[in-house]
Tab-separated table of C-alpha atoms in Angstrom:
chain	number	residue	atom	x	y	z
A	1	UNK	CA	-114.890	181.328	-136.568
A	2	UNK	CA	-115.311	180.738	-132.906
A	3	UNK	CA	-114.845	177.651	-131.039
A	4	UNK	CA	-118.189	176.403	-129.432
A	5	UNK	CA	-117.481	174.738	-126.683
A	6	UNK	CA	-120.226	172.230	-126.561
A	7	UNK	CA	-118.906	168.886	-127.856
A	8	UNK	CA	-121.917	168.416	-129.885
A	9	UNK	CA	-121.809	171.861	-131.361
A	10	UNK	CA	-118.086	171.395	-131.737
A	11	UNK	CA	-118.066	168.069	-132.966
A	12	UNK	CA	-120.605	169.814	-135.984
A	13	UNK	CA	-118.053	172.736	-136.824
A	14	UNK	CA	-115.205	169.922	-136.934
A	15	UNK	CA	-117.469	168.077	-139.575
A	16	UNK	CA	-117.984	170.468	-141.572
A	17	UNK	CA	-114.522	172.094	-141.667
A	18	UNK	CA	-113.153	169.044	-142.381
A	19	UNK	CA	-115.737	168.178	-144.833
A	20	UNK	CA	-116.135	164.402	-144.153
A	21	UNK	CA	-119.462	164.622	-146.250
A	22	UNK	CA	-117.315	165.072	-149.442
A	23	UNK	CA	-117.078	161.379	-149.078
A	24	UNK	CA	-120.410	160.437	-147.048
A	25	UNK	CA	-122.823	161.860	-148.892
A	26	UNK	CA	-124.910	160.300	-151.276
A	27	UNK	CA	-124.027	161.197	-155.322
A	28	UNK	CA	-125.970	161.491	-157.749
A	29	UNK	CA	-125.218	160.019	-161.018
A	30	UNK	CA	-123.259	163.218	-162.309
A	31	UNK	CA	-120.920	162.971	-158.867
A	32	UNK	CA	-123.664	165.755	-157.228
A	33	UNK	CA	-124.439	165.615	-153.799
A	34	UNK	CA	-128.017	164.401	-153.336
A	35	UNK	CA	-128.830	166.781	-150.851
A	36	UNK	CA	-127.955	170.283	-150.751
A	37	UNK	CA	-127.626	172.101	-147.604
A	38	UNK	CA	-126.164	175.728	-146.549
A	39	UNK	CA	-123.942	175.518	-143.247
A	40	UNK	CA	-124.209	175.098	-140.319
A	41	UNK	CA	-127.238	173.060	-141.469
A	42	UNK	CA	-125.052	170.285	-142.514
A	43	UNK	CA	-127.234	167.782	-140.350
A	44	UNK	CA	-129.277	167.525	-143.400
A	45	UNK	CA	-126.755	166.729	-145.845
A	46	UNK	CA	-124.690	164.519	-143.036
A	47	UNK	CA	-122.377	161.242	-143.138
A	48	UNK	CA	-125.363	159.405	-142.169
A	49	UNK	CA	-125.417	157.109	-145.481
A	50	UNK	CA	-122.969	155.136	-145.392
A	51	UNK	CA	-121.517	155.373	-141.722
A	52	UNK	CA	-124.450	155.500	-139.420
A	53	UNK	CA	-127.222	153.793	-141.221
A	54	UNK	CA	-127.499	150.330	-140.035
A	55	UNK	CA	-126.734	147.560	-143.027
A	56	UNK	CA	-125.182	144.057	-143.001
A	57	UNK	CA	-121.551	145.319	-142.100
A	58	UNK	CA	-121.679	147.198	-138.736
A	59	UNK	CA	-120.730	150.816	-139.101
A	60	UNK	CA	-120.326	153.423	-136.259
A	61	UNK	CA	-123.575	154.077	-135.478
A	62	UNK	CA	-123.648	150.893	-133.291
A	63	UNK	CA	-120.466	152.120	-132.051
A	64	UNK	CA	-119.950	153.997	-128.574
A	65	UNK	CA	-118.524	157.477	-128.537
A	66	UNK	CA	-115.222	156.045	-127.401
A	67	UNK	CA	-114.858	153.772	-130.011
A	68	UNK	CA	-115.378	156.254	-132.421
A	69	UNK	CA	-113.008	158.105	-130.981
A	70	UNK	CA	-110.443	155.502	-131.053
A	71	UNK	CA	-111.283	154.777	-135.321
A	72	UNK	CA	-111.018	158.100	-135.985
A	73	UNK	CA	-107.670	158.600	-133.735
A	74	UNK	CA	-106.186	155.193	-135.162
A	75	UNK	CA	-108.144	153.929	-137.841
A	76	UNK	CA	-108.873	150.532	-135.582
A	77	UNK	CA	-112.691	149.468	-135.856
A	78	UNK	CA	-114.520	147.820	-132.701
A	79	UNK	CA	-113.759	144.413	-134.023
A	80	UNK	CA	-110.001	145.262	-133.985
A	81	UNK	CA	-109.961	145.148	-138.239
A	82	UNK	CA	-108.060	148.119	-139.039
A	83	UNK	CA	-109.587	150.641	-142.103
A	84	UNK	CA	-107.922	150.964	-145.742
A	85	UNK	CA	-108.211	152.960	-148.698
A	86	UNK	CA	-109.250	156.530	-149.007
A	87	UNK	CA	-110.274	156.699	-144.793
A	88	UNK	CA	-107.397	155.014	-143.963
A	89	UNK	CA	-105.520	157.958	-145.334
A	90	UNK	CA	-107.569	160.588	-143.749
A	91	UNK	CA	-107.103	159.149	-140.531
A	92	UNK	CA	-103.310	159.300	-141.058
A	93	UNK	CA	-103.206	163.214	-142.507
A	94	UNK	CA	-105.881	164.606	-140.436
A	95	UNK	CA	-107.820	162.739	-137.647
A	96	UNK	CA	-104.928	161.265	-136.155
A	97	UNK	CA	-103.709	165.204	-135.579
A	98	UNK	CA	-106.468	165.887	-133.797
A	99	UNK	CA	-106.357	166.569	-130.446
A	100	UNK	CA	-108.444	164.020	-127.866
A	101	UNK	CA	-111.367	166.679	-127.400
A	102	UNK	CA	-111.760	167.106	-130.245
A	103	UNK	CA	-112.059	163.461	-131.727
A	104	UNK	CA	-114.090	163.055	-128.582
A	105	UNK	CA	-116.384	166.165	-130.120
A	106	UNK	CA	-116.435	164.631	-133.367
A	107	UNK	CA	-117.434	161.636	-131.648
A	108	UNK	CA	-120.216	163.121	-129.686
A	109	UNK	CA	-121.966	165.050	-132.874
A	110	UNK	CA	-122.076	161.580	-134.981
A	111	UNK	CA	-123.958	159.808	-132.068
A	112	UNK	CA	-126.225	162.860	-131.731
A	113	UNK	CA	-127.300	162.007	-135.346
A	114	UNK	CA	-130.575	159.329	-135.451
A	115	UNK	CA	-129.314	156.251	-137.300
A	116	UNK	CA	-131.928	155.299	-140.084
A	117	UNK	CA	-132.444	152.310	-141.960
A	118	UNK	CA	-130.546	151.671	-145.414
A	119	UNK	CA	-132.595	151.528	-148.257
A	120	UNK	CA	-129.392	150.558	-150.307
């Protein structure tokens, strides 16, 4: 697979290879994803539910591309509260391996996604 070297574009292949929405997408009640998509069209069946969708906790989508950059690199929120459980963990075995551009990529896709409001 090549490299794009767009950060947006980049950010998206680093998405899906890592396969953050394993976690992020919405499940059905038999543990199926709620939306189905083919890649690269993983916009459709994105993160967006439960990290950019604005709800009573803030979540990244209020967040600026550096501070994303900075969760994913440390696992440090904006307010300084550090993250636990399963993220926590992928910070520590993946993210935190990354290299700068390519958190920064990462970075750049999520804020190129539209935030939408939580029906939850």
């Amino acid at each position: 697979m090549s490299r794009p070297t767009d950060p947006v574009a980049r950010g998206e292949q680093l998405v899906g290879l890592i396969d953050c929405g394993g976690c992020h997408t919405p499940k059905t009640t038999t543990a199926l994803p709620k939306r189905v998509c083919c890649w690269p069209a993983h916009r459709c069946a994105t993160i967006l539910p439960k990290i950019l969708r604005p709800t009573k906790k803030p979540v990244i989508g209020s967040w600026s591309e550096e501070e994303i950059a900075t969760f994913l690199k440390t696992g440090k929120e904006s307010n300084g509260e550090e993250v636990g459980g399963a993220m926590a963990q992928q910070i520590e075995r993946r993210f935190s391996k990354l290299t700068d551009a390519d958190v920064a990529a990462i970075a750049a896709y999520l804020k190129s996604i539209p935030a939408v409001v939580n029906a939850e």
